[in-house]
Amino acid sequence: MTANREQFGSRLGFILAAAGSAVGIGNLVGFPVNAAKNGGAAFLLLYAFFVVLICLPVMMAELAAGRNSRKNPLGTYRHFAPGSPGWLIGGWLALITPYMIAVFYAVITLWITGYLTAIISGNLQALTDPDYFAHFVSSPTIFVYLIAVAALVGLILHSGVKDGIERGAKIMMPSLFVMLVGLVIFVLTRDHAMAGVQYYLIPDISKINAQVINGAMGQAFFSLSLGMGILITYGSYMDGRSSIPGSAKMVALADTGVAFTAGLMVLPAIFSFNPGIDPGTLSDSSVSLIFTFLPKIFLAMQVSVGYVGASIVAALFFLLVFFAALTSLVSIIEVPVSGVMDQKGYSRNRALATIGITMFFIALACGLSFGMVDFFTNFAHYGEASHSLFDLVYDVFYDTILPLNGFIICLLVTYRWKKANWNAELETGEPNYKGSLLERYSNFALGTFIPVILLFVFVNTVLNKFFN
Ligand code: PHE
């Protein structure tokens, strides 16, 4: 079976697919707003520091483990630690986490699809009504969009790694980048835009505290799609010709580059069309920013480009977010699909149908947890409030568990697979990184302070979120 494993067609194809996974809603909205609120350039530096010193070695560990085992995450843990139930917990977590993240990410993607459709139909104005979002997420039309998103993702994954995932990324990623640059140019040429750039980039060290450091670390980790089993899976589809450190560097650079560039658009847009706004009042939640705040900013643009012009800008932005979300969603659903293919020996279509159908119903339950069904709306009680099923899935799987998964993969690679074997995998392919600073650094860091930091972030988040 290993000999027939699907593969990416080229190094560029792999990089675009992995960057497609990494570039998501977090880059386009979460990062810029977090940076602006938490010290501007000081946050940026901190973030870049984490990407290079912590995330890059973990990314290399996931890719190398996948390429060496040629298996999905569970198969990878079984491959390196056969018959050891302790390690299998890591394997199961790396399969269940993406499954659950996919469920809530699908819900956000369907909302984006709904908003995009509304804007294209000329209804930008309606989106700025304060009740629109609450009304929309609890209306039966969400079923239509869920079916549309499921069909699109299903089509891409049905076509396989090279003809589906890679081809999709090769179309969507360059278009995403062109739209982003176009929007940046448009926004930067508006009045007052420079106030936003200043706010984004002027360093303010006094804003940096323990919570901000924790936040920058968490943001960097999930932005690079770490701890979700995605890079183990994508690693298993890489050939041996290109080096893992070289490819990982490109993916990290692309992801950080898009996040940074998105900041040059989102913040100047906010400042230019809302001069005098106090950035401290911006919401921390990407969801409320995208769906309730940004439509107002886009509508305000009509003073300079008219209603149709404003609608075009808004539509481009939502299309951008839609592409970013779709490539991320595809990557994350591929993890359990490859899991079922490997572990059960199912064909791609049968695995896709099994995963897709079960996921569809859980996504539906999450979609119904915004008022339509009380059981799902008030599903759990923690941190002194009641939470919906959607919130629970988000809090546990997106916000909390990723550093734990990262911690386990660090231990697996350094102490079970062993550094010498890991190095041999890193040194396979061109350009060769044998003896490079990156390799030597990663060797030291992955077995020592990186897992300690990840464990610390995990414990800190659990305490803050569930026990305060
Ligand atoms: N990196 C993505 C983001 O920034 C996170 C993600 C990846 C979410 C893959 C889901 C699936 O939004």
Short mmCIF file of C-alpha atoms and ligand atoms in Angstrom, two decimals:
data_model
loop_
_atom_site.label_atom_id
_atom_site.label_comp_id
_atom_site.label_asym_id
_atom_site.label_seq_id
_atom_site.Cartn_x
_atom_site.Cartn_y
_atom_site.Cartn_z
CA MET A 1 0.00 0.00 0.00
CA THR A 2 2.88 2.34 0.88
CA ALA A 3 4.31 2.06 -2.61
CA ASN A 4 1.04 3.38 -4.07
CA ARG A 5 0.64 6.25 -1.69
CA GLU A 6 -0.46 9.42 -3.43
CA GLN A 7 2.08 12.23 -3.71
CA PHE A 8 2.23 15.92 -4.43
CA GLY A 9 3.38 16.55 -8.00
CA SER A 10 6.04 19.17 -7.32
CA ARG A 11 7.84 21.04 -4.58
CA LEU A 12 5.96 24.23 -5.43
CA GLY A 13 2.69 22.30 -5.34
CA PHE A 14 3.48 21.03 -1.87
CA ILE A 15 4.49 24.49 -0.63
CA LEU A 16 1.29 26.06 -2.00
CA ALA A 17 -0.87 23.32 -0.49
CA ALA A 18 0.80 23.60 2.91
CA ALA A 19 0.67 27.40 2.74
CA GLY A 20 -2.98 27.08 1.74
CA SER A 21 -3.56 25.13 4.90
CA ALA A 22 -1.67 27.61 7.02
CA VAL A 23 -3.20 30.76 5.56
CA GLY A 24 -6.66 31.03 7.09
CA ILE A 25 -8.99 33.32 8.91
CA GLY A 26 -6.33 33.65 11.61
CA ASN A 27 -3.95 35.35 9.19
CA LEU A 28 -6.43 37.65 7.56
CA VAL A 29 -8.21 39.02 10.58
CA GLY A 30 -6.90 37.52 13.83
CA PHE A 31 -3.27 38.42 13.33
CA PRO A 32 -3.66 42.07 12.24
CA VAL A 33 -6.03 42.93 15.03
CA ASN A 34 -4.01 41.12 17.67
CA ALA A 35 -0.87 42.85 16.50
CA ALA A 36 -2.50 46.27 16.51
CA LYS A 37 -3.92 45.84 19.99
CA ASN A 38 -0.89 44.26 21.56
CA GLY A 39 2.07 46.47 20.85
CA GLY A 40 2.25 46.79 17.04
CA ALA A 41 5.77 46.12 15.79
CA ALA A 42 6.75 44.80 19.22
CA PHE A 43 4.11 42.06 18.83
CA LEU A 44 5.26 41.42 15.28
CA LEU A 45 8.82 40.82 16.42
CA LEU A 46 7.67 38.56 19.21
CA TYR A 47 5.53 36.63 16.75
CA ALA A 48 8.37 36.26 14.23
CA PHE A 49 10.62 35.11 17.03
CA PHE A 50 8.15 32.33 17.97
CA VAL A 51 7.66 31.32 14.34
CA VAL A 52 11.39 30.82 13.83
CA LEU A 53 12.50 29.52 17.20
CA ILE A 54 9.57 27.32 18.18
CA CYS A 55 7.18 26.68 15.32
CA LEU A 56 9.68 25.96 12.57
CA PRO A 57 11.34 23.03 14.41
CA VAL A 58 7.90 21.60 15.28
CA MET A 59 6.83 21.93 11.65
CA MET A 60 9.97 20.10 10.55
CA ALA A 61 9.29 17.38 13.12
CA GLU A 62 5.72 16.83 11.86
CA LEU A 63 6.71 16.82 8.19
CA ALA A 64 9.67 14.49 8.75
CA ALA A 65 7.63 12.05 10.87
CA GLY A 66 4.96 11.91 8.16
CA ARG A 67 7.37 11.54 5.26
CA ASN A 68 9.28 8.80 7.03
CA SER A 69 6.27 6.77 8.14
CA ARG A 70 4.23 7.45 4.98
CA LYS A 71 1.13 7.29 7.15
CA ASN A 72 -1.64 9.39 8.67
CA PRO A 73 -0.99 10.67 12.24
CA LEU A 74 -2.32 7.59 14.03
CA GLY A 75 -0.36 5.33 11.68
CA THR A 76 2.70 7.50 12.27
CA TYR A 77 2.51 7.03 16.06
CA ARG A 78 1.98 3.28 15.52
CA HIS A 79 4.91 3.19 13.14
CA PHE A 80 7.35 4.75 15.59
CA ALA A 81 5.95 3.24 18.77
CA PRO A 82 4.32 -0.08 17.88
CA GLY A 83 2.29 -1.71 20.61
CA SER A 84 2.70 1.19 23.01
CA PRO A 85 -0.68 2.40 24.28
CA GLY A 86 0.78 5.59 25.82
CA TRP A 87 2.01 6.94 22.50
CA LEU A 88 -1.23 5.95 20.81
CA ILE A 89 -3.00 8.62 22.82
CA GLY A 90 -0.92 11.13 20.86
CA GLY A 91 -1.93 9.43 17.61
CA TRP A 92 -5.63 9.50 18.44
CA LEU A 93 -5.44 13.12 19.56
CA ALA A 94 -3.79 14.03 16.26
CA LEU A 95 -6.76 12.43 14.46
CA ILE A 96 -9.64 13.61 16.64
CA THR A 97 -8.38 17.21 16.88
CA PRO A 98 -8.54 17.92 13.14
CA TYR A 99 -11.88 16.13 12.90
CA MET A 100 -13.43 18.45 15.48
CA ILE A 101 -11.69 21.60 14.23
CA ALA A 102 -12.98 20.80 10.75
CA VAL A 103 -16.50 20.73 12.11
CA PHE A 104 -16.49 24.26 13.49
CA TYR A 105 -14.32 25.62 10.69
CA ALA A 106 -16.91 24.31 8.25
CA VAL A 107 -19.54 26.32 10.09
CA ILE A 108 -17.48 29.53 9.80
CA THR A 109 -16.81 28.78 6.14
CA LEU A 110 -20.50 28.39 5.44
CA TRP A 111 -21.20 31.75 7.08
CA ILE A 112 -18.54 33.33 4.87
CA THR A 113 -20.17 31.76 1.83
CA GLY A 114 -23.50 33.20 2.93
CA TYR A 115 -22.06 36.68 3.36
CA LEU A 116 -20.24 36.51 0.04
CA THR A 117 -23.48 35.54 -1.68
CA ALA A 118 -25.35 38.36 0.03
CA ILE A 119 -22.76 40.95 -1.05
CA ILE A 120 -22.72 39.71 -4.63
CA SER A 121 -26.53 39.95 -4.66
CA GLY A 122 -26.25 43.63 -3.73
CA ASN A 123 -27.11 43.30 -0.05
CA LEU A 124 -24.03 44.79 1.61
CA GLN A 125 -26.21 47.37 3.30
CA ALA A 126 -28.33 44.68 4.97
CA LEU A 127 -25.25 43.03 6.49
CA THR A 128 -24.60 46.12 8.58
CA ASP A 129 -27.88 45.76 10.47
CA PRO A 130 -26.86 44.90 14.08
CA ASP A 131 -29.23 41.91 14.12
CA TYR A 132 -28.25 40.48 10.76
CA PHE A 133 -25.59 38.08 11.99
CA ALA A 134 -27.66 36.62 14.83
CA HIS A 135 -30.58 36.26 12.45
CA PHE A 136 -28.52 34.68 9.69
CA VAL A 137 -26.76 32.07 11.86
CA SER A 138 -30.06 30.89 13.27
CA SER A 139 -31.92 30.72 9.96
CA PRO A 140 -32.53 27.57 7.91
CA THR A 141 -30.61 29.01 4.92
CA ILE A 142 -27.43 27.86 6.64
CA PHE A 143 -28.30 24.31 5.51
CA VAL A 144 -28.03 25.38 1.89
CA TYR A 145 -24.60 26.88 2.46
CA LEU A 146 -23.44 23.89 4.48
CA ILE A 147 -24.39 21.63 1.59
CA ALA A 148 -22.60 23.93 -0.87
CA VAL A 149 -19.39 23.99 1.20
CA ALA A 150 -19.54 20.22 1.77
CA ALA A 151 -19.98 19.62 -1.96
CA LEU A 152 -17.03 21.83 -2.86
CA VAL A 153 -14.68 20.32 -0.28
CA GLY A 154 -15.92 16.85 -1.22
CA LEU A 155 -15.14 17.50 -4.88
CA ILE A 156 -11.60 18.67 -4.15
CA LEU A 157 -10.83 15.79 -1.81
CA HIS A 158 -12.45 13.26 -4.12
CA SER A 159 -9.97 14.30 -6.83
CA GLY A 160 -7.08 13.29 -4.57
CA VAL A 161 -3.82 14.81 -3.42
CA LYS A 162 -2.35 15.93 -6.72
CA ASP A 163 -5.43 16.64 -8.81
CA GLY A 164 -7.55 17.93 -5.95
CA ILE A 165 -5.64 19.45 -3.05
CA GLU A 166 -2.59 20.56 -5.02
CA ARG A 167 -4.52 21.82 -8.03
CA GLY A 168 -6.97 23.69 -5.82
CA ALA A 169 -4.12 25.39 -3.96
CA LYS A 170 -2.37 26.27 -7.20
CA ILE A 171 -5.46 28.15 -8.33
CA MET A 172 -6.63 29.62 -5.06
CA MET A 173 -3.36 30.68 -3.43
CA PRO A 174 -2.03 32.91 -6.22
CA SER A 175 -5.51 34.44 -6.69
CA LEU A 176 -5.68 35.06 -2.97
CA PHE A 177 -2.36 36.83 -3.07
CA VAL A 178 -3.26 39.01 -6.06
CA MET A 179 -6.56 40.04 -4.42
CA LEU A 180 -4.78 40.79 -1.17
CA VAL A 181 -2.20 43.01 -2.83
CA GLY A 182 -4.92 44.76 -4.84
CA LEU A 183 -6.91 45.46 -1.69
CA VAL A 184 -3.80 46.71 0.13
CA ILE A 185 -3.10 49.17 -2.68
CA PHE A 186 -6.71 50.34 -2.72
CA VAL A 187 -6.86 50.82 1.03
CA LEU A 188 -3.46 52.49 1.37
CA THR A 189 -4.43 55.14 -1.16
CA ARG A 190 -7.45 56.26 0.93
CA ASP A 191 -7.36 59.30 3.23
CA HIS A 192 -6.22 58.63 6.83
CA ALA A 193 -4.90 55.20 5.88
CA MET A 194 -1.49 56.04 7.25
CA ALA A 195 -2.93 56.37 10.75
CA GLY A 196 -3.71 52.66 10.56
CA VAL A 197 -0.26 51.78 9.27
CA GLN A 198 1.26 53.76 12.10
CA TYR A 199 -0.92 52.11 14.65
CA TYR A 200 -0.05 48.72 13.20
CA LEU A 201 3.68 49.21 13.06
CA ILE A 202 4.77 51.61 15.79
CA PRO A 203 6.30 49.47 18.53
CA ASP A 204 4.90 49.81 22.02
CA ILE A 205 6.90 47.61 24.38
CA SER A 206 4.74 48.60 27.35
CA LYS A 207 1.84 46.54 25.94
CA ILE A 208 3.83 43.31 26.09
CA ASN A 209 2.98 41.24 29.15
CA ALA A 210 2.73 37.54 29.99
CA GLN A 211 -0.76 37.24 28.49
CA VAL A 212 0.34 38.86 25.22
CA ILE A 213 3.34 36.53 25.00
CA ASN A 214 1.06 33.54 25.56
CA GLY A 215 -1.31 34.90 22.89
CA ALA A 216 1.46 35.49 20.33
CA MET A 217 2.72 31.98 20.87
CA GLY A 218 -0.74 30.42 20.48
CA GLN A 219 -1.47 32.52 17.40
CA ALA A 220 1.82 31.51 15.72
CA PHE A 221 1.21 27.86 16.51
CA PHE A 222 -2.26 27.58 15.07
CA SER A 223 -1.52 29.90 12.19
CA LEU A 224 1.08 27.44 10.95
CA SER A 225 -1.43 24.56 11.24
CA LEU A 226 0.69 22.82 13.86
CA GLY A 227 -0.62 20.21 16.26
CA MET A 228 -3.50 19.36 13.91
CA GLY A 229 -1.95 16.33 12.20
CA ILE A 230 -2.07 18.24 8.90
CA LEU A 231 1.66 18.50 8.39
CA ILE A 232 2.19 14.85 9.34
CA THR A 233 -0.34 13.94 6.66
CA TYR A 234 1.03 16.36 4.05
CA GLY A 235 4.56 15.14 4.91
CA SER A 236 3.42 11.61 4.08
CA TYR A 237 2.61 12.84 0.54
CA MET A 238 6.02 14.52 0.01
CA ASP A 239 8.65 12.90 -2.13
CA GLY A 240 12.28 12.65 -1.06
CA ARG A 241 13.64 15.13 -3.57
CA SER A 242 13.10 18.35 -1.67
CA SER A 243 14.44 19.00 1.78
CA ILE A 244 12.08 19.36 4.69
CA PRO A 245 13.84 22.34 6.34
CA GLY A 246 13.85 24.20 3.00
CA SER A 247 10.15 23.58 2.36
CA ALA A 248 9.17 24.34 5.96
CA LYS A 249 10.95 27.68 5.76
CA MET A 250 9.01 28.63 2.63
CA VAL A 251 5.67 27.69 4.21
CA ALA A 252 6.43 29.67 7.38
CA LEU A 253 7.53 32.64 5.31
CA ALA A 254 4.42 32.57 3.12
CA ASP A 255 2.13 32.28 6.13
CA THR A 256 3.79 35.10 8.04
CA GLY A 257 3.99 37.22 4.88
CA VAL A 258 0.25 36.93 4.27
CA ALA A 259 -0.54 37.70 7.91
CA PHE A 260 1.68 40.78 7.80
CA THR A 261 0.26 41.97 4.47
CA ALA A 262 -3.31 41.47 5.69
CA GLY A 263 -2.48 43.91 8.48
CA LEU A 264 -1.57 46.51 5.87
CA MET A 265 -5.10 46.26 4.59
CA VAL A 266 -7.38 45.63 7.55
CA LEU A 267 -6.06 48.30 9.93
CA PRO A 268 -5.74 51.15 7.44
CA ALA A 269 -9.28 50.28 6.25
CA ILE A 270 -10.56 50.59 9.80
CA PHE A 271 -8.76 53.88 10.41
CA SER A 272 -9.44 55.42 7.07
CA PHE A 273 -13.20 54.92 7.23
CA ASN A 274 -13.48 55.41 10.96
CA PRO A 275 -11.02 58.19 11.77
CA GLY A 276 -10.51 58.64 15.47
CA ILE A 277 -11.58 55.10 16.38
CA ASP A 278 -10.05 53.78 19.59
CA PRO A 279 -8.42 50.50 18.60
CA GLY A 280 -8.74 49.31 22.19
CA THR A 281 -12.46 48.91 21.48
CA LEU A 282 -11.94 46.41 18.65
CA SER A 283 -13.19 42.96 19.51
CA ASP A 284 -10.68 40.17 20.03
CA SER A 285 -12.86 37.66 18.26
CA SER A 286 -12.16 37.18 14.57
CA VAL A 287 -15.71 35.97 14.12
CA SER A 288 -17.36 39.13 15.38
CA LEU A 289 -14.88 41.28 13.47
CA ILE A 290 -15.53 39.58 10.15
CA PHE A 291 -19.27 39.33 10.39
CA THR A 292 -20.37 42.36 12.32
CA PHE A 293 -17.61 44.94 12.16
CA LEU A 294 -16.01 44.71 8.71
CA PRO A 295 -19.26 44.98 6.69
CA LYS A 296 -19.73 48.42 8.28
CA ILE A 297 -16.23 49.45 7.23
CA PHE A 298 -16.90 48.28 3.68
CA LEU A 299 -20.20 50.13 3.53
CA ALA A 300 -18.50 53.30 4.77
CA MET A 301 -16.30 53.13 1.66
CA GLN A 302 -19.29 54.20 -0.43
CA VAL A 303 -18.43 57.82 0.34
CA SER A 304 -15.32 57.41 -1.76
CA VAL A 305 -16.23 54.75 -4.35
CA GLY A 306 -20.03 54.53 -4.30
CA TYR A 307 -22.23 51.61 -3.24
CA VAL A 308 -21.24 49.36 -6.11
CA GLY A 309 -17.54 50.11 -5.58
CA ALA A 310 -17.86 49.37 -1.87
CA SER A 311 -19.69 46.14 -2.67
CA ILE A 312 -16.92 45.08 -5.05
CA VAL A 313 -14.25 45.70 -2.41
CA ALA A 314 -16.32 43.81 0.18
CA ALA A 315 -16.93 40.93 -2.23
CA LEU A 316 -13.22 40.68 -3.01
CA PHE A 317 -12.42 40.59 0.67
CA PHE A 318 -14.95 37.87 1.39
CA LEU A 319 -13.77 35.89 -1.64
CA LEU A 320 -10.25 36.15 -0.24
CA VAL A 321 -11.39 34.86 3.14
CA PHE A 322 -13.42 32.17 1.40
CA PHE A 323 -10.37 30.86 -0.50
CA ALA A 324 -8.26 30.99 2.66
CA ALA A 325 -10.91 29.10 4.61
CA LEU A 326 -11.52 26.54 1.87
CA THR A 327 -7.84 25.55 1.47
CA SER A 328 -7.57 25.23 5.27
CA LEU A 329 -10.74 23.18 5.47
CA VAL A 330 -9.58 20.84 2.72
CA SER A 331 -6.27 20.25 4.51
CA ILE A 332 -7.86 19.50 7.82
CA ILE A 333 -10.51 17.11 6.49
CA GLU A 334 -7.81 15.24 4.58
CA VAL A 335 -6.32 14.16 7.93
CA PRO A 336 -9.18 11.90 9.09
CA VAL A 337 -9.80 10.85 5.48
CA SER A 338 -6.22 9.60 5.15
CA GLY A 339 -6.59 8.08 8.63
CA VAL A 340 -9.54 5.96 7.54
CA MET A 341 -7.87 5.08 4.22
CA ASP A 342 -4.70 3.84 5.96
CA GLN A 343 -6.17 2.23 9.02
CA LYS A 344 -9.22 0.62 7.46
CA GLY A 345 -7.87 0.10 3.97
CA TYR A 346 -10.85 1.98 2.50
CA SER A 347 -10.72 3.59 -0.93
CA ARG A 348 -10.51 7.40 -1.02
CA ASN A 349 -14.20 7.68 -1.91
CA ARG A 350 -15.40 5.35 0.79
CA ALA A 351 -13.22 7.08 3.40
CA LEU A 352 -14.44 10.48 2.24
CA ALA A 353 -18.06 9.39 2.43
CA THR A 354 -17.61 7.96 5.94
CA ILE A 355 -15.87 11.04 7.28
CA GLY A 356 -17.97 13.50 5.30
CA ILE A 357 -21.34 12.17 6.37
CA THR A 358 -20.55 11.94 10.09
CA MET A 359 -18.89 15.34 10.01
CA PHE A 360 -21.85 16.85 8.21
CA PHE A 361 -24.18 15.94 11.07
CA ILE A 362 -21.87 17.22 13.79
CA ALA A 363 -21.37 20.45 11.83
CA LEU A 364 -25.13 20.69 11.57
CA ALA A 365 -25.45 20.32 15.36
CA CYS A 366 -22.86 23.12 15.76
CA GLY A 367 -24.72 25.20 13.21
CA LEU A 368 -27.91 24.70 15.23
CA SER A 369 -26.25 25.89 18.41
CA PHE A 370 -26.97 29.56 17.77
CA GLY A 371 -30.48 29.62 19.04
CA MET A 372 -32.22 27.15 16.77
CA VAL A 373 -32.01 24.21 19.19
CA ASP A 374 -31.70 24.96 22.89
CA PHE A 375 -29.94 21.70 23.74
CA PHE A 376 -27.01 22.65 21.48
CA THR A 377 -27.20 26.35 22.33
CA ASN A 378 -26.68 25.77 26.06
CA PHE A 379 -24.62 22.65 25.72
CA ALA A 380 -21.96 23.00 28.42
CA HIS A 381 -21.21 24.98 31.52
CA TYR A 382 -17.69 26.11 32.38
CA GLY A 383 -15.80 29.28 33.34
CA GLU A 384 -19.02 30.42 35.09
CA ALA A 385 -21.13 30.64 31.95
CA SER A 386 -23.07 28.34 29.71
CA HIS A 387 -21.66 27.67 26.26
CA SER A 388 -22.95 26.38 22.97
CA LEU A 389 -21.69 23.20 21.35
CA PHE A 390 -19.88 25.40 18.84
CA ASP A 391 -18.09 27.30 21.64
CA LEU A 392 -17.14 24.08 23.38
CA VAL A 393 -15.59 22.59 20.25
CA TYR A 394 -13.79 25.86 19.55
CA ASP A 395 -12.47 26.25 23.10
CA VAL A 396 -11.30 22.67 23.53
CA PHE A 397 -9.91 21.84 20.12
CA TYR A 398 -8.85 25.09 18.57
CA ASP A 399 -7.80 27.15 21.52
CA THR A 400 -6.44 24.59 23.96
CA ILE A 401 -5.31 21.26 22.66
CA LEU A 402 -2.90 22.23 19.86
CA PRO A 403 0.13 22.94 22.10
CA LEU A 404 -0.47 19.60 23.86
CA ASN A 405 -0.37 17.81 20.51
CA GLY A 406 2.81 19.74 19.67
CA PHE A 407 4.34 18.72 22.98
CA ILE A 408 3.66 15.02 22.27
CA ILE A 409 5.11 15.15 18.74
CA CYS A 410 8.32 16.76 20.09
CA LEU A 411 8.72 13.89 22.53
CA LEU A 412 7.88 11.25 19.94
CA VAL A 413 10.44 12.52 17.47
CA THR A 414 13.31 13.17 19.84
CA TYR A 415 12.92 10.36 22.37
CA ARG A 416 11.17 7.58 20.51
CA TRP A 417 12.13 7.93 16.86
CA LYS A 418 15.48 9.41 18.04
CA LYS A 419 17.36 12.43 16.81
CA ALA A 420 19.77 10.56 14.54
CA ASN A 421 16.88 9.10 12.51
CA TRP A 422 15.09 12.43 12.44
CA ASN A 423 18.26 14.08 11.16
CA ALA A 424 18.66 11.53 8.42
CA GLU A 425 15.14 12.45 7.21
CA LEU A 426 15.89 16.19 7.42
CA GLU A 427 19.05 15.67 5.38
CA THR A 428 17.19 13.89 2.57
CA GLY A 429 16.57 16.10 -0.47
CA GLU A 430 17.77 19.39 -1.86
CA PRO A 431 18.93 21.94 -0.76
CA ASN A 432 20.84 19.96 1.82
CA TYR A 433 20.68 21.13 5.39
CA LYS A 434 23.23 18.72 6.82
CA GLY A 435 25.09 20.45 9.65
CA SER A 436 23.21 23.75 9.08
CA LEU A 437 22.46 26.11 11.94
CA LEU A 438 18.75 25.35 11.56
CA GLU A 439 19.34 21.63 11.92
CA ARG A 440 21.67 21.99 14.89
CA TYR A 441 19.36 24.43 16.61
CA SER A 442 16.28 22.26 16.02
CA ASN A 443 18.08 19.22 17.38
CA PHE A 444 18.80 20.99 20.59
CA ALA A 445 15.51 22.85 20.98
CA LEU A 446 13.04 20.10 20.05
CA GLY A 447 14.12 17.85 22.90
CA THR A 448 14.54 20.56 25.52
CA PHE A 449 12.80 23.89 25.86
CA ILE A 450 10.25 23.73 23.04
CA PRO A 451 8.20 20.96 24.72
CA VAL A 452 8.50 22.75 28.05
CA ILE A 453 7.12 25.97 26.57
CA LEU A 454 4.31 24.12 24.77
CA LEU A 455 3.29 22.33 27.93
CA PHE A 456 3.34 25.62 29.79
CA VAL A 457 1.11 27.30 27.19
CA PHE A 458 -1.29 24.34 27.34
CA VAL A 459 -1.59 24.37 31.14
CA ASN A 460 -1.91 28.14 31.23
CA THR A 461 -4.75 28.08 28.68
CA VAL A 462 -6.60 25.29 30.50
CA LEU A 463 -6.42 27.18 33.78
CA ASN A 464 -7.53 30.46 32.25
CA LYS A 465 -10.32 29.07 30.18
CA PHE A 466 -11.88 26.37 32.28
CA PHE A 467 -10.99 27.07 35.89
CA ASN A 468 -11.08 30.82 36.43
N1 PHE B 1 -3.91 28.30 9.98
C1 PHE B 1 -5.31 28.45 9.92
C2 PHE B 1 -5.74 29.86 10.23
O1 PHE B 1 -4.91 30.70 10.44
C3 PHE B 1 -5.87 27.55 10.93
C4 PHE B 1 -6.47 26.36 10.35
C5 PHE B 1 -5.78 25.51 9.54
C6 PHE B 1 -7.75 26.08 10.65
C7 PHE B 1 -6.38 24.43 9.02
C8 PHE B 1 -8.35 25.00 10.16
C9 PHE B 1 -7.67 24.18 9.33
O2 PHE B 1 -6.93 30.16 10.26
#
